[in-house]
PDB file of C-alpha atoms in Angstrom:
ATOM      1  CA  UNK Y 608      12.462 -42.988 -70.462  1.00  0.00           C
ATOM      2  CA  UNK Y 609      16.009 -42.305 -71.603  1.00  0.00           C
ATOM      3  CA  UNK Y 610      17.628 -38.916 -71.319  1.00  0.00           C
ATOM      4  CA  UNK Y 611      19.003 -37.078 -74.321  1.00  0.00           C
ATOM      5  CA  UNK Y 612      22.460 -38.250 -75.269  1.00  0.00           C
ATOM      6  CA  UNK Y 613      25.591 -36.548 -74.017  1.00  0.00           C
ATOM      7  CA  UNK Y 614      26.468 -35.354 -77.513  1.00  0.00           C
ATOM      8  CA  UNK Y 615      25.657 -31.830 -78.606  1.00  0.00           C
ATOM      9  CA  UNK Y 616      25.670 -28.597 -76.686  1.00  0.00           C
ATOM     10  CA  UNK Y 617      29.233 -27.993 -77.941  1.00  0.00           C
ATOM     11  CA  UNK Y 618      31.669 -26.848 -75.284  1.00  0.00           C
ATOM     12  CA  UNK Y 619      34.971 -27.319 -77.014  1.00  0.00           C
ATOM     13  CA  UNK Y 620      35.603 -30.985 -76.180  1.00  0.00           C
ATOM     14  CA  UNK Y 621      38.754 -32.200 -77.944  1.00  0.00           C
ATOM     15  CA  UNK Y 622      40.787 -35.382 -77.978  1.00  0.00           C
ATOM     16  CA  UNK Y 623      43.209 -33.923 -75.399  1.00  0.00           C
ATOM     17  CA  UNK Y 624      40.608 -32.324 -73.135  1.00  0.00           C
ATOM     18  CA  UNK Y 625      38.666 -34.361 -70.570  1.00  0.00           C
ATOM     19  CA  UNK Y 626      35.142 -32.939 -70.892  1.00  0.00           C
ATOM     20  CA  UNK Y 627      32.869 -32.170 -67.954  1.00  0.00           C
ATOM     21  CA  UNK Y 628      30.589 -35.074 -68.906  1.00  0.00           C
ATOM     22  CA  UNK Y 629      32.803 -38.068 -69.665  1.00  0.00           C
ATOM     23  CA  UNK Y 630      30.040 -40.644 -70.234  1.00  0.00           C
ATOM     24  CA  UNK Y 631      32.020 -43.277 -68.318  1.00  0.00           C
ATOM     25  CA  UNK Y 632      33.045 -41.532 -65.094  1.00  0.00           C
ATOM     26  CA  UNK Y 633      30.745 -39.753 -62.651  1.00  0.00           C
ATOM     27  CA  UNK Y 634      30.209 -35.988 -62.938  1.00  0.00           C
ATOM     28  CA  UNK Y 635      27.605 -34.687 -60.498  1.00  0.00           C
ATOM     29  CA  UNK Y 636      26.746 -31.947 -57.961  1.00  0.00           C
ATOM     30  CA  UNK Y 637      26.994 -28.939 -60.310  1.00  0.00           C
ATOM     31  CA  UNK Y 638      26.975 -25.343 -59.095  1.00  0.00           C
ATOM     32  CA  UNK Y 639      27.139 -22.266 -61.325  1.00  0.00           C
ATOM     33  CA  UNK Y 640      28.637 -19.012 -60.046  1.00  0.00           C
ATOM     34  CA  UNK Y 641      26.522 -15.870 -59.817  1.00  0.00           C
ATOM     35  CA  UNK Y 642      28.206 -14.378 -62.892  1.00  0.00           C
ATOM     36  CA  UNK Y 643      27.881 -17.626 -64.854  1.00  0.00           C
ATOM     37  CA  UNK Y 644      31.650 -17.858 -65.337  1.00  0.00           C
ATOM     38  CA  UNK Y 645      32.567 -20.799 -63.074  1.00  0.00           C
ATOM     39  CA  UNK Y 646      30.967 -24.229 -63.062  1.00  0.00           C
ATOM     40  CA  UNK Y 647      31.839 -26.453 -60.110  1.00  0.00           C
ATOM     41  CA  UNK Y 648      31.155 -30.185 -60.003  1.00  0.00           C
ATOM     42  CA  UNK Y 649      32.351 -33.389 -58.356  1.00  0.00           C
ATOM     43  CA  UNK Y 650      34.076 -36.121 -60.320  1.00  0.00           C
ATOM     44  CA  UNK Y 651      34.927 -39.773 -59.761  1.00  0.00           C
ATOM     45  CA  UNK Y 652      36.270 -42.391 -62.172  1.00  0.00           C
ATOM     46  CA  UNK Y 653      33.641 -44.791 -60.826  1.00  0.00           C
ATOM     47  CA  UNK Y 654      30.368 -45.318 -62.682  1.00  0.00           C
ATOM     48  CA  UNK Y 655      27.651 -45.500 -60.012  1.00  0.00           C
ATOM     49  CA  UNK Y 656      24.764 -46.016 -62.460  1.00  0.00           C
ATOM     50  CA  UNK Y 657      24.604 -49.829 -62.215  1.00  0.00           C
ATOM     51  CA  UNK Y 658      25.024 -49.617 -58.434  1.00  0.00           C
ATOM     52  CA  UNK Y 659      22.054 -47.236 -58.181  1.00  0.00           C
ATOM     53  CA  UNK Y 660      19.821 -49.278 -60.474  1.00  0.00           C
ATOM     54  CA  UNK Y 661      20.665 -52.521 -58.648  1.00  0.00           C
ATOM     55  CA  UNK Y 662      19.917 -51.092 -55.212  1.00  0.00           C
ATOM     56  CA  UNK Y 663      23.560 -51.489 -54.212  1.00  0.00           C
ATOM     57  CA  UNK Y 664      24.015 -55.051 -55.474  1.00  0.00           C
ATOM     58  CA  UNK Y 665      26.451 -54.164 -58.283  1.00  0.00           C
ATOM     59  CA  UNK Y 666      29.865 -52.833 -57.269  1.00  0.00           C
ATOM     60  CA  UNK Y 667      30.805 -49.559 -59.049  1.00  0.00           C
ATOM     61  CA  UNK Y 668      33.655 -49.920 -61.545  1.00  0.00           C
ATOM     62  CA  UNK Y 669      36.370 -47.316 -62.175  1.00  0.00           C
ATOM     63  CA  UNK Y 670      35.791 -46.801 -65.900  1.00  0.00           C
ATOM     64  CA  UNK Y 671      36.135 -43.026 -66.350  1.00  0.00           C
ATOM     65  CA  UNK Y 672      39.187 -41.023 -67.411  1.00  0.00           C
ATOM     66  CA  UNK Y 673      41.782 -39.845 -64.926  1.00  0.00           C
ATOM     67  CA  UNK Y 674      41.476 -36.077 -64.466  1.00  0.00           C
ATOM     68  CA  UNK Y 675      44.597 -34.140 -63.455  1.00  0.00           C
ATOM     69  CA  UNK Y 676      44.858 -33.926 -59.664  1.00  0.00           C
ATOM     70  CA  UNK Y 677      42.244 -36.588 -58.923  1.00  0.00           C
ATOM     71  CA  UNK Y 678      43.002 -38.546 -55.760  1.00  0.00           C
ATOM     72  CA  UNK Y 679      42.514 -42.294 -56.215  1.00  0.00           C
ATOM     73  CA  UNK Y 680      40.896 -44.852 -53.928  1.00  0.00           C
ATOM     74  CA  UNK Y 681      40.055 -48.536 -54.196  1.00  0.00           C
ATOM     75  CA  UNK Y 682      36.866 -47.680 -52.289  1.00  0.00           C
ATOM     76  CA  UNK Y 683      34.455 -46.111 -54.827  1.00  0.00           C
ATOM     77  CA  UNK Y 684      32.788 -44.023 -52.118  1.00  0.00           C
ATOM     78  CA  UNK Y 685      36.072 -42.451 -51.042  1.00  0.00           C
ATOM     79  CA  UNK Y 686      37.066 -41.214 -54.502  1.00  0.00           C
ATOM     80  CA  UNK Y 687      35.567 -37.911 -55.584  1.00  0.00           C
ATOM     81  CA  UNK Y 688      37.128 -34.480 -55.970  1.00  0.00           C
ATOM     82  CA  UNK Y 689      35.641 -31.085 -56.775  1.00  0.00           C
ATOM     83  CA  UNK Y 690      36.617 -29.510 -60.104  1.00  0.00           C
ATOM     84  CA  UNK Y 691      35.894 -26.134 -61.650  1.00  0.00           C
ATOM     85  CA  UNK Y 692      35.599 -25.144 -65.321  1.00  0.00           C
ATOM     86  CA  UNK Y 693      35.735 -21.523 -66.491  1.00  0.00           C
ATOM     87  CA  UNK Y 694      33.599 -19.994 -69.249  1.00  0.00           C
ATOM     88  CA  UNK Y 695      35.774 -18.983 -72.197  1.00  0.00           C
ATOM     89  CA  UNK Y 696      35.308 -16.039 -74.541  1.00  0.00           C
ATOM     90  CA  UNK Y 697      33.645 -18.233 -77.176  1.00  0.00           C
ATOM     91  CA  UNK Y 698      31.111 -19.546 -74.646  1.00  0.00           C
ATOM     92  CA  UNK Y 699      32.733 -22.971 -74.250  1.00  0.00           C
ATOM     93  CA  UNK Y 700      34.073 -24.369 -70.978  1.00  0.00           C
ATOM     94  CA  UNK Y 701      37.763 -24.638 -70.173  1.00  0.00           C
ATOM     95  CA  UNK Y 702      39.494 -27.834 -69.154  1.00  0.00           C
ATOM     96  CA  UNK Y 703      38.171 -28.550 -65.634  1.00  0.00           C
ATOM     97  CA  UNK Y 704      40.842 -28.160 -62.947  1.00  0.00           C
ATOM     98  CA  UNK Y 705      40.992 -29.615 -59.470  1.00  0.00           C
ATOM     99  CA  UNK Y 706      39.861 -27.006 -56.942  1.00  0.00           C
ATOM    100  CA  UNK Y 707      42.758 -27.937 -54.647  1.00  0.00           C
ATOM    101  CA  UNK Y 708      40.635 -28.296 -51.501  1.00  0.00           C
ATOM    102  CA  UNK Y 709      40.058 -32.008 -51.731  1.00  0.00           C
ATOM    103  CA  UNK Y 710      40.904 -34.462 -48.962  1.00  0.00           C
ATOM    104  CA  UNK Y 711      41.781 -38.156 -48.874  1.00  0.00           C
ATOM    105  CA  UNK Y 712      38.155 -39.273 -48.995  1.00  0.00           C
ATOM    106  CA  UNK Y 713      35.089 -38.077 -50.923  1.00  0.00           C
ATOM    107  CA  UNK Y 714      34.480 -34.374 -51.615  1.00  0.00           C
ATOM    108  CA  UNK Y 715      31.267 -33.150 -53.256  1.00  0.00           C
ATOM    109  CA  UNK Y 716      28.325 -30.726 -53.169  1.00  0.00           C
ATOM    110  CA  UNK Y 717      30.369 -27.522 -53.267  1.00  0.00           C
ATOM    111  CA  UNK Y 718      29.362 -23.899 -53.867  1.00  0.00           C
ATOM    112  CA  UNK Y 719      31.080 -20.520 -53.798  1.00  0.00           C
ATOM    113  CA  UNK Y 720      30.183 -17.100 -52.452  1.00  0.00           C
ATOM    114  CA  UNK Y 721      32.156 -13.854 -52.506  1.00  0.00           C
ATOM    115  CA  UNK Y 722      33.181 -14.294 -56.174  1.00  0.00           C
ATOM    116  CA  UNK Y 723      34.838 -17.608 -55.402  1.00  0.00           C
ATOM    117  CA  UNK Y 724      36.829 -16.457 -52.368  1.00  0.00           C
ATOM    118  CA  UNK Y 725      34.728 -18.535 -49.960  1.00  0.00           C
ATOM    119  CA  UNK Y 726      33.806 -22.141 -50.626  1.00  0.00           C
ATOM    120  CA  UNK Y 727      31.571 -24.566 -48.724  1.00  0.00           C
ATOM    121  CA  UNK Y 728      31.258 -28.267 -49.460  1.00  0.00           C
ATOM    122  CA  UNK Y 729      30.827 -31.797 -48.132  1.00  0.00           C
ATOM    123  CA  UNK Y 730      34.005 -33.634 -47.100  1.00  0.00           C
ATOM    124  CA  UNK Y 731      34.341 -37.250 -46.045  1.00  0.00           C
ATOM    125  CA  UNK Y 732      36.695 -38.334 -43.269  1.00  0.00           C
ATOM    126  CA  UNK Y 733      36.384 -42.100 -43.600  1.00  0.00           C
ATOM    127  CA  UNK Y 734      33.483 -42.334 -41.138  1.00  0.00           C
ATOM    128  CA  UNK Y 735      31.219 -39.341 -41.751  1.00  0.00           C
ATOM    129  CA  UNK Y 736      30.506 -36.669 -44.326  1.00  0.00           C
ATOM    130  CA  UNK Y 737      31.025 -33.213 -42.839  1.00  0.00           C
ATOM    131  CA  UNK Y 738      30.110 -29.730 -44.021  1.00  0.00           C
ATOM    132  CA  UNK Y 739      33.294 -27.642 -44.187  1.00  0.00           C
ATOM    133  CA  UNK Y 740      34.416 -24.236 -45.465  1.00  0.00           C
ATOM    134  CA  UNK Y 741      37.579 -22.495 -46.657  1.00  0.00           C
ATOM    135  CA  UNK Y 742      38.498 -18.955 -47.699  1.00  0.00           C
ATOM    136  CA  UNK Y 743      41.240 -17.694 -49.979  1.00  0.00           C
ATOM    137  CA  UNK Y 744      44.376 -16.021 -48.669  1.00  0.00           C
ATOM    138  CA  UNK Y 745      45.506 -12.686 -50.146  1.00  0.00           C
ATOM    139  CA  UNK Y 746      47.924 -14.558 -52.439  1.00  0.00           C
ATOM    140  CA  UNK Y 747      45.059 -16.637 -53.896  1.00  0.00           C
ATOM    141  CA  UNK Y 748      45.907 -19.865 -52.093  1.00  0.00           C
ATOM    142  CA  UNK Y 749      43.328 -21.560 -49.903  1.00  0.00           C
ATOM    143  CA  UNK Y 750      43.366 -21.152 -46.149  1.00  0.00           C
ATOM    144  CA  UNK Y 751      42.735 -23.923 -43.654  1.00  0.00           C
ATOM    145  CA  UNK Y 752      39.643 -26.096 -44.072  1.00  0.00           C
ATOM    146  CA  UNK Y 753      37.226 -25.344 -41.217  1.00  0.00           C
ATOM    147  CA  UNK Y 754      34.687 -27.907 -39.996  1.00  0.00           C
ATOM    148  CA  UNK Y 755      31.373 -26.201 -39.140  1.00  0.00           C
ATOM    149  CA  UNK Y 756      31.233 -28.107 -35.886  1.00  0.00           C
ATOM    150  CA  UNK Y 757      29.111 -30.642 -34.065  1.00  0.00           C
ATOM    151  CA  UNK Y 758      25.960 -28.515 -34.123  1.00  0.00           C
ATOM    152  CA  UNK Y 759      25.872 -28.750 -37.921  1.00  0.00           C
ATOM    153  CA  UNK Y 760      27.714 -32.047 -38.384  1.00  0.00           C
ATOM    154  CA  UNK Y 761      25.688 -34.420 -36.217  1.00  0.00           C
ATOM    155  CA  UNK Y 762      27.620 -37.611 -35.434  1.00  0.00           C
ATOM    156  CA  UNK Y 763      25.381 -38.793 -32.601  1.00  0.00           C
ATOM    157  CA  UNK Y 764      23.855 -41.525 -34.782  1.00  0.00           C
ATOM    158  CA  UNK Y 765      24.066 -42.560 -38.433  1.00  0.00           C
ATOM    159  CA  UNK Y 766      22.973 -39.051 -39.484  1.00  0.00           C
ATOM    160  CA  UNK Y 767      23.472 -37.732 -42.996  1.00  0.00           C
ATOM    161  CA  UNK Y 768      24.751 -34.195 -43.605  1.00  0.00           C
ATOM    162  CA  UNK Y 769      24.661 -33.119 -47.232  1.00  0.00           C
ATOM    163  CA  UNK Y 770      24.313 -30.380 -49.862  1.00  0.00           C
ATOM    164  CA  UNK Y 771      25.103 -27.114 -48.003  1.00  0.00           C
ATOM    165  CA  UNK Y 772      23.885 -23.810 -49.413  1.00  0.00           C
ATOM    166  CA  UNK Y 773      25.180 -20.461 -48.090  1.00  0.00           C
ATOM    167  CA  UNK Y 774      23.521 -17.069 -48.353  1.00  0.00           C
ATOM    168  CA  UNK Y 775      25.458 -14.436 -50.287  1.00  0.00           C
ATOM    169  CA  UNK Y 776      26.681 -12.792 -47.052  1.00  0.00           C
ATOM    170  CA  UNK Y 777      27.755 -16.123 -45.557  1.00  0.00           C
ATOM    171  CA  UNK Y 778      25.521 -15.747 -42.492  1.00  0.00           C
ATOM    172  CA  UNK Y 779      22.743 -18.185 -43.369  1.00  0.00           C
ATOM    173  CA  UNK Y 780      23.121 -21.881 -44.081  1.00  0.00           C
ATOM    174  CA  UNK Y 781      20.650 -24.381 -45.479  1.00  0.00           C
ATOM    175  CA  UNK Y 782      21.584 -28.050 -45.663  1.00  0.00           C
ATOM    176  CA  UNK Y 783      20.152 -31.548 -45.847  1.00  0.00           C
ATOM    177  CA  UNK Y 784      20.094 -33.814 -42.789  1.00  0.00           C
ATOM    178  CA  UNK Y 785      18.425 -36.942 -41.486  1.00  0.00           C
ATOM    179  CA  UNK Y 786      18.902 -35.821 -37.858  1.00  0.00           C
ATOM    180  CA  UNK Y 787      16.293 -36.245 -35.155  1.00  0.00           C
ATOM    181  CA  UNK Y 788      13.326 -34.007 -35.877  1.00  0.00           C
ATOM    182  CA  UNK Y 789      13.232 -34.762 -39.593  1.00  0.00           C
ATOM    183  CA  UNK Y 790       9.724 -35.410 -40.864  1.00  0.00           C
ATOM    184  CA  UNK Y 791      10.971 -37.903 -43.448  1.00  0.00           C
ATOM    185  CA  UNK Y 792      14.222 -39.694 -44.108  1.00  0.00           C
ATOM    186  CA  UNK Y 793      15.992 -36.423 -45.045  1.00  0.00           C
ATOM    187  CA  UNK Y 794      14.826 -32.843 -44.544  1.00  0.00           C
ATOM    188  CA  UNK Y 795      16.167 -29.366 -45.280  1.00  0.00           C
ATOM    189  CA  UNK Y 796      17.441 -27.508 -42.210  1.00  0.00           C
ATOM    190  CA  UNK Y 797      18.472 -23.905 -41.524  1.00  0.00           C
ATOM    191  CA  UNK Y 798      21.126 -22.313 -39.297  1.00  0.00           C
ATOM    192  CA  UNK Y 799      22.208 -18.672 -38.830  1.00  0.00           C
ATOM    193  CA  UNK Y 800      25.689 -17.385 -38.020  1.00  0.00           C
ATOM    194  CA  UNK Y 801      26.197 -14.808 -35.278  1.00  0.00           C
ATOM    195  CA  UNK Y 802      29.393 -13.893 -33.483  1.00  0.00           C
ATOM    196  CA  UNK Y 803      31.240 -16.550 -35.435  1.00  0.00           C
ATOM    197  CA  UNK Y 804      28.955 -19.352 -34.232  1.00  0.00           C
ATOM    198  CA  UNK Y 805      26.207 -21.271 -35.995  1.00  0.00           C
ATOM    199  CA  UNK Y 806      22.821 -21.496 -34.308  1.00  0.00           C
ATOM    200  CA  UNK Y 807      21.137 -24.813 -33.555  1.00  0.00           C
ATOM    201  CA  UNK Y 808      19.658 -26.024 -36.880  1.00  0.00           C
ATOM    202  CA  UNK Y 809      15.909 -25.557 -37.362  1.00  0.00           C
ATOM    203  CA  UNK Y 810      13.760 -27.756 -39.589  1.00  0.00           C
ATOM    204  CA  UNK Y 811      12.448 -25.706 -42.541  1.00  0.00           C
ATOM    205  CA  UNK Y 812       9.027 -27.380 -42.269  1.00  0.00           C
ATOM    206  CA  UNK Y 813       6.318 -27.402 -44.928  1.00  0.00           C
ATOM    207  CA  UNK Y 814       6.171 -26.828 -47.828  1.00  0.00           C
ATOM    208  CA  UNK Y 815       9.901 -27.552 -48.176  1.00  0.00           C
ATOM    209  CA  UNK Y 816       9.779 -30.750 -46.108  1.00  0.00           C
ATOM    210  CA  UNK Y 817       7.300 -33.617 -46.114  1.00  0.00           C
ATOM    211  CA  UNK Y 818       7.091 -37.254 -45.054  1.00  0.00           C
ATOM    212  CA  UNK Y 819       9.392 -38.089 -47.995  1.00  0.00           C
ATOM    213  CA  UNK Y 820      13.013 -37.162 -48.687  1.00  0.00           C
ATOM    214  CA  UNK Y 821      13.943 -33.553 -49.472  1.00  0.00           C
ATOM    215  CA  UNK Y 822      17.345 -32.362 -50.597  1.00  0.00           C
ATOM    216  CA  UNK Y 823      19.466 -29.948 -52.634  1.00  0.00           C
ATOM    217  CA  UNK Y 824      18.013 -26.538 -51.820  1.00  0.00           C
ATOM    218  CA  UNK Y 825      19.099 -23.511 -53.859  1.00  0.00           C
ATOM    219  CA  UNK Y 826      17.907 -19.970 -53.121  1.00  0.00           C
ATOM    220  CA  UNK Y 827      18.515 -17.145 -55.566  1.00  0.00           C
ATOM    221  CA  UNK Y 828      20.575 -14.322 -53.982  1.00  0.00           C
ATOM    222  CA  UNK Y 829      18.882 -11.693 -56.170  1.00  0.00           C
ATOM    223  CA  UNK Y 830      15.281 -12.785 -56.536  1.00  0.00           C
ATOM    224  CA  UNK Y 831      12.486 -14.878 -55.109  1.00  0.00           C
ATOM    225  CA  UNK Y 832      13.360 -18.178 -56.839  1.00  0.00           C
ATOM    226  CA  UNK Y 833      13.789 -21.283 -54.668  1.00  0.00           C
ATOM    227  CA  UNK Y 834      14.532 -24.761 -56.032  1.00  0.00           C
ATOM    228  CA  UNK Y 835      14.862 -28.062 -54.198  1.00  0.00           C
ATOM    229  CA  UNK Y 836      14.264 -31.771 -54.697  1.00  0.00           C
ATOM    230  CA  UNK Y 837      11.398 -33.678 -53.111  1.00  0.00           C
ATOM    231  CA  UNK Y 838       9.362 -36.833 -53.729  1.00  0.00           C
ATOM    232  CA  UNK Y 839       7.907 -35.259 -56.914  1.00  0.00           C
ATOM    233  CA  UNK Y 840      11.338 -34.370 -58.285  1.00  0.00           C
ATOM    234  CA  UNK Y 841      12.713 -30.867 -58.817  1.00  0.00           C
ATOM    235  CA  UNK Y 842      10.420 -28.288 -57.184  1.00  0.00           C
ATOM    236  CA  UNK Y 843      10.162 -24.511 -57.520  1.00  0.00           C
ATOM    237  CA  UNK Y 844       8.443 -21.700 -55.690  1.00  0.00           C
ATOM    238  CA  UNK Y 845       8.755 -17.954 -55.234  1.00  0.00           C
ATOM    239  CA  UNK Y 846       9.810 -16.919 -51.760  1.00  0.00           C
ATOM    240  CA  UNK Y 847       8.253 -14.190 -49.641  1.00  0.00           C
ATOM    241  CA  UNK Y 848      11.381 -14.101 -47.478  1.00  0.00           C
ATOM    242  CA  UNK Y 849      10.233 -16.742 -45.009  1.00  0.00           C
ATOM    243  CA  UNK Y 850       8.442 -19.423 -46.971  1.00  0.00           C
ATOM    244  CA  UNK Y 851       6.868 -19.971 -50.390  1.00  0.00           C
ATOM    245  CA  UNK Y 852       4.465 -17.243 -51.518  1.00  0.00           C
ATOM    246  CA  UNK Y 853       2.411 -19.829 -53.416  1.00  0.00           C
ATOM    247  CA  UNK Y 854       2.121 -23.598 -53.708  1.00  0.00           C
ATOM    248  CA  UNK Y 855       5.373 -25.137 -55.031  1.00  0.00           C
ATOM    249  CA  UNK Y 856       5.200 -26.713 -58.484  1.00  0.00           C
ATOM    250  CA  UNK Y 857       7.279 -29.471 -60.109  1.00  0.00           C
ATOM    251  CA  UNK Y 858       9.773 -28.246 -62.710  1.00  0.00           C
ATOM    252  CA  UNK Y 859       9.426 -29.796 -66.167  1.00  0.00           C
ATOM    253  CA  UNK Y 860      12.554 -29.800 -68.330  1.00  0.00           C
ATOM    254  CA  UNK Y 861      12.118 -31.484 -71.724  1.00  0.00           C
ATOM    255  CA  UNK Y 862      14.746 -34.134 -72.408  1.00  0.00           C
ATOM    256  CA  UNK Y 863      15.545 -34.884 -68.767  1.00  0.00           C
ATOM    257  CA  UNK Y 864      14.160 -37.831 -66.798  1.00  0.00           C
ATOM    258  CA  UNK Y 865      15.062 -36.467 -63.369  1.00  0.00           C
ATOM    259  CA  UNK Y 866      16.690 -33.095 -62.656  1.00  0.00           C
ATOM    260  CA  UNK Y 867      18.425 -32.258 -59.372  1.00  0.00           C
ATOM    261  CA  UNK Y 868      20.872 -29.817 -57.766  1.00  0.00           C
ATOM    262  CA  UNK Y 869      19.653 -26.781 -59.678  1.00  0.00           C
ATOM    263  CA  UNK Y 870      21.353 -23.372 -59.641  1.00  0.00           C
ATOM    264  CA  UNK Y 871      21.325 -20.267 -61.832  1.00  0.00           C
ATOM    265  CA  UNK Y 872      23.461 -17.195 -62.525  1.00  0.00           C
ATOM    266  CA  UNK Y 873      22.015 -13.885 -61.351  1.00  0.00           C
ATOM    267  CA  UNK Y 874      20.330 -13.223 -64.711  1.00  0.00           C
ATOM    268  CA  UNK Y 875      17.893 -16.070 -63.955  1.00  0.00           C
ATOM    269  CA  UNK Y 876      17.762 -17.204 -67.581  1.00  0.00           C
ATOM    270  CA  UNK Y 877      19.819 -20.414 -67.533  1.00  0.00           C
ATOM    271  CA  UNK Y 878      19.226 -23.322 -65.159  1.00  0.00           C
ATOM    272  CA  UNK Y 879      22.143 -25.696 -64.506  1.00  0.00           C
ATOM    273  CA  UNK Y 880      21.419 -29.097 -62.999  1.00  0.00           C
ATOM    274  CA  UNK Y 881      22.362 -32.763 -62.763  1.00  0.00           C
ATOM    275  CA  UNK Y 882      20.167 -34.891 -65.011  1.00  0.00           C
ATOM    276  CA  UNK Y 883      19.708 -38.590 -64.258  1.00  0.00           C
ATOM    277  CA  UNK Y 884      18.849 -41.136 -66.933  1.00  0.00           C
ATOM    278  CA  UNK Y 885      16.422 -43.513 -65.241  1.00  0.00           C
ATOM    279  CA  UNK Y 886      17.275 -46.283 -67.724  1.00  0.00           C
ATOM    280  CA  UNK Y 887      21.055 -46.342 -67.251  1.00  0.00           C
ATOM    281  CA  UNK Y 888      21.342 -44.575 -63.898  1.00  0.00           C
ATOM    282  CA  UNK Y 889      23.947 -42.274 -65.448  1.00  0.00           C
ATOM    283  CA  UNK Y 890      24.084 -38.565 -64.558  1.00  0.00           C
ATOM    284  CA  UNK Y 891      25.090 -35.725 -66.856  1.00  0.00           C
ATOM    285  CA  UNK Y 892      25.487 -32.043 -66.048  1.00  0.00           C
ATOM    286  CA  UNK Y 893      23.117 -30.048 -68.228  1.00  0.00           C
ATOM    287  CA  UNK Y 894      21.515 -26.658 -68.686  1.00  0.00           C
ATOM    288  CA  UNK Y 895      18.173 -25.304 -69.859  1.00  0.00           C
ATOM    289  CA  UNK Y 896      17.261 -21.822 -71.079  1.00  0.00           C
ATOM    290  CA  UNK Y 897      14.123 -20.051 -69.876  1.00  0.00           C
ATOM    291  CA  UNK Y 898      11.609 -19.530 -72.673  1.00  0.00           C
ATOM    292  CA  UNK Y 899       9.512 -16.429 -73.351  1.00  0.00           C
ATOM    293  CA  UNK Y 900       6.466 -18.075 -71.733  1.00  0.00           C
ATOM    294  CA  UNK Y 901       8.394 -18.893 -68.551  1.00  0.00           C
ATOM    295  CA  UNK Y 902       8.822 -22.602 -69.301  1.00  0.00           C
ATOM    296  CA  UNK Y 903      12.218 -24.294 -69.615  1.00  0.00           C
ATOM    297  CA  UNK Y 904      13.776 -25.303 -72.927  1.00  0.00           C
ATOM    298  CA  UNK Y 905      15.349 -28.605 -73.921  1.00  0.00           C
ATOM    299  CA  UNK Y 906      17.939 -30.040 -71.521  1.00  0.00           C
ATOM    300  CA  UNK Y 907      21.374 -29.686 -73.130  1.00  0.00           C
ATOM    301  CA  UNK Y 908      24.663 -31.196 -71.905  1.00  0.00           C
ATOM    302  CA  UNK Y 909      27.183 -28.529 -70.932  1.00  0.00           C
ATOM    303  CA  UNK Y 910      29.595 -30.375 -73.241  1.00  0.00           C
TER     304      UNK Y 910
END
């Protein structure tokens, strides 16, 4: 059941450049910008594959390369930063650089809107993972990190907040939570922004949520495509603006055991995702090109 190897897909990896997929560290949570020019992802030196496969019995080991700007931690779950690579003229990806918004604990699951001037992501504080945002100042530096507040970040019990997704105008938020009212362990929830405040989150309901775990919603800003992960794996449907216009279907990507965290540029022709190898537990960031018949082509590592 192994995934295709991390070789191939050529993105300009050299001896001096730390590639997006290192093969020994952990690259995950990809997001592609609307113009296809910026690829965001989280990175940690720790390899979590054995920990996942063992059900938490094996302690993750820091075996990956040290990226510039990466904050270090002896706690594997407190070491992850968000990086961004830029598409170069020859189609390869630049050296990934630290986004500069990372805290002292784990940062992950980030996405941009407004051509990269607004960023939303998941930030750890040592006790909880919180959904936060930041916007760029006129000089290009980042402004203050803003916590979305207790209505979104539920700390009343051991509740999970994860994988935020913003609408293009920044006024709608979808995210994953295990808060009270979830039909399974984790569901996808929705909140709207008005007058600077976020509304009380509403469970998205069926067909997005079920008695199992759902996660990692992505909604196209230009078309009806919706992707998310459920008990059957990566799912897809066309939206009618409120819900799916037809029964969701599992997404089949040749060469990938389990695909997650899908996103696409506005042209809708290239799907970027995290691909898990169910034999090793390792994750690689990959892409697939839409074929003439509407199916997806072979999963290819971004580098």
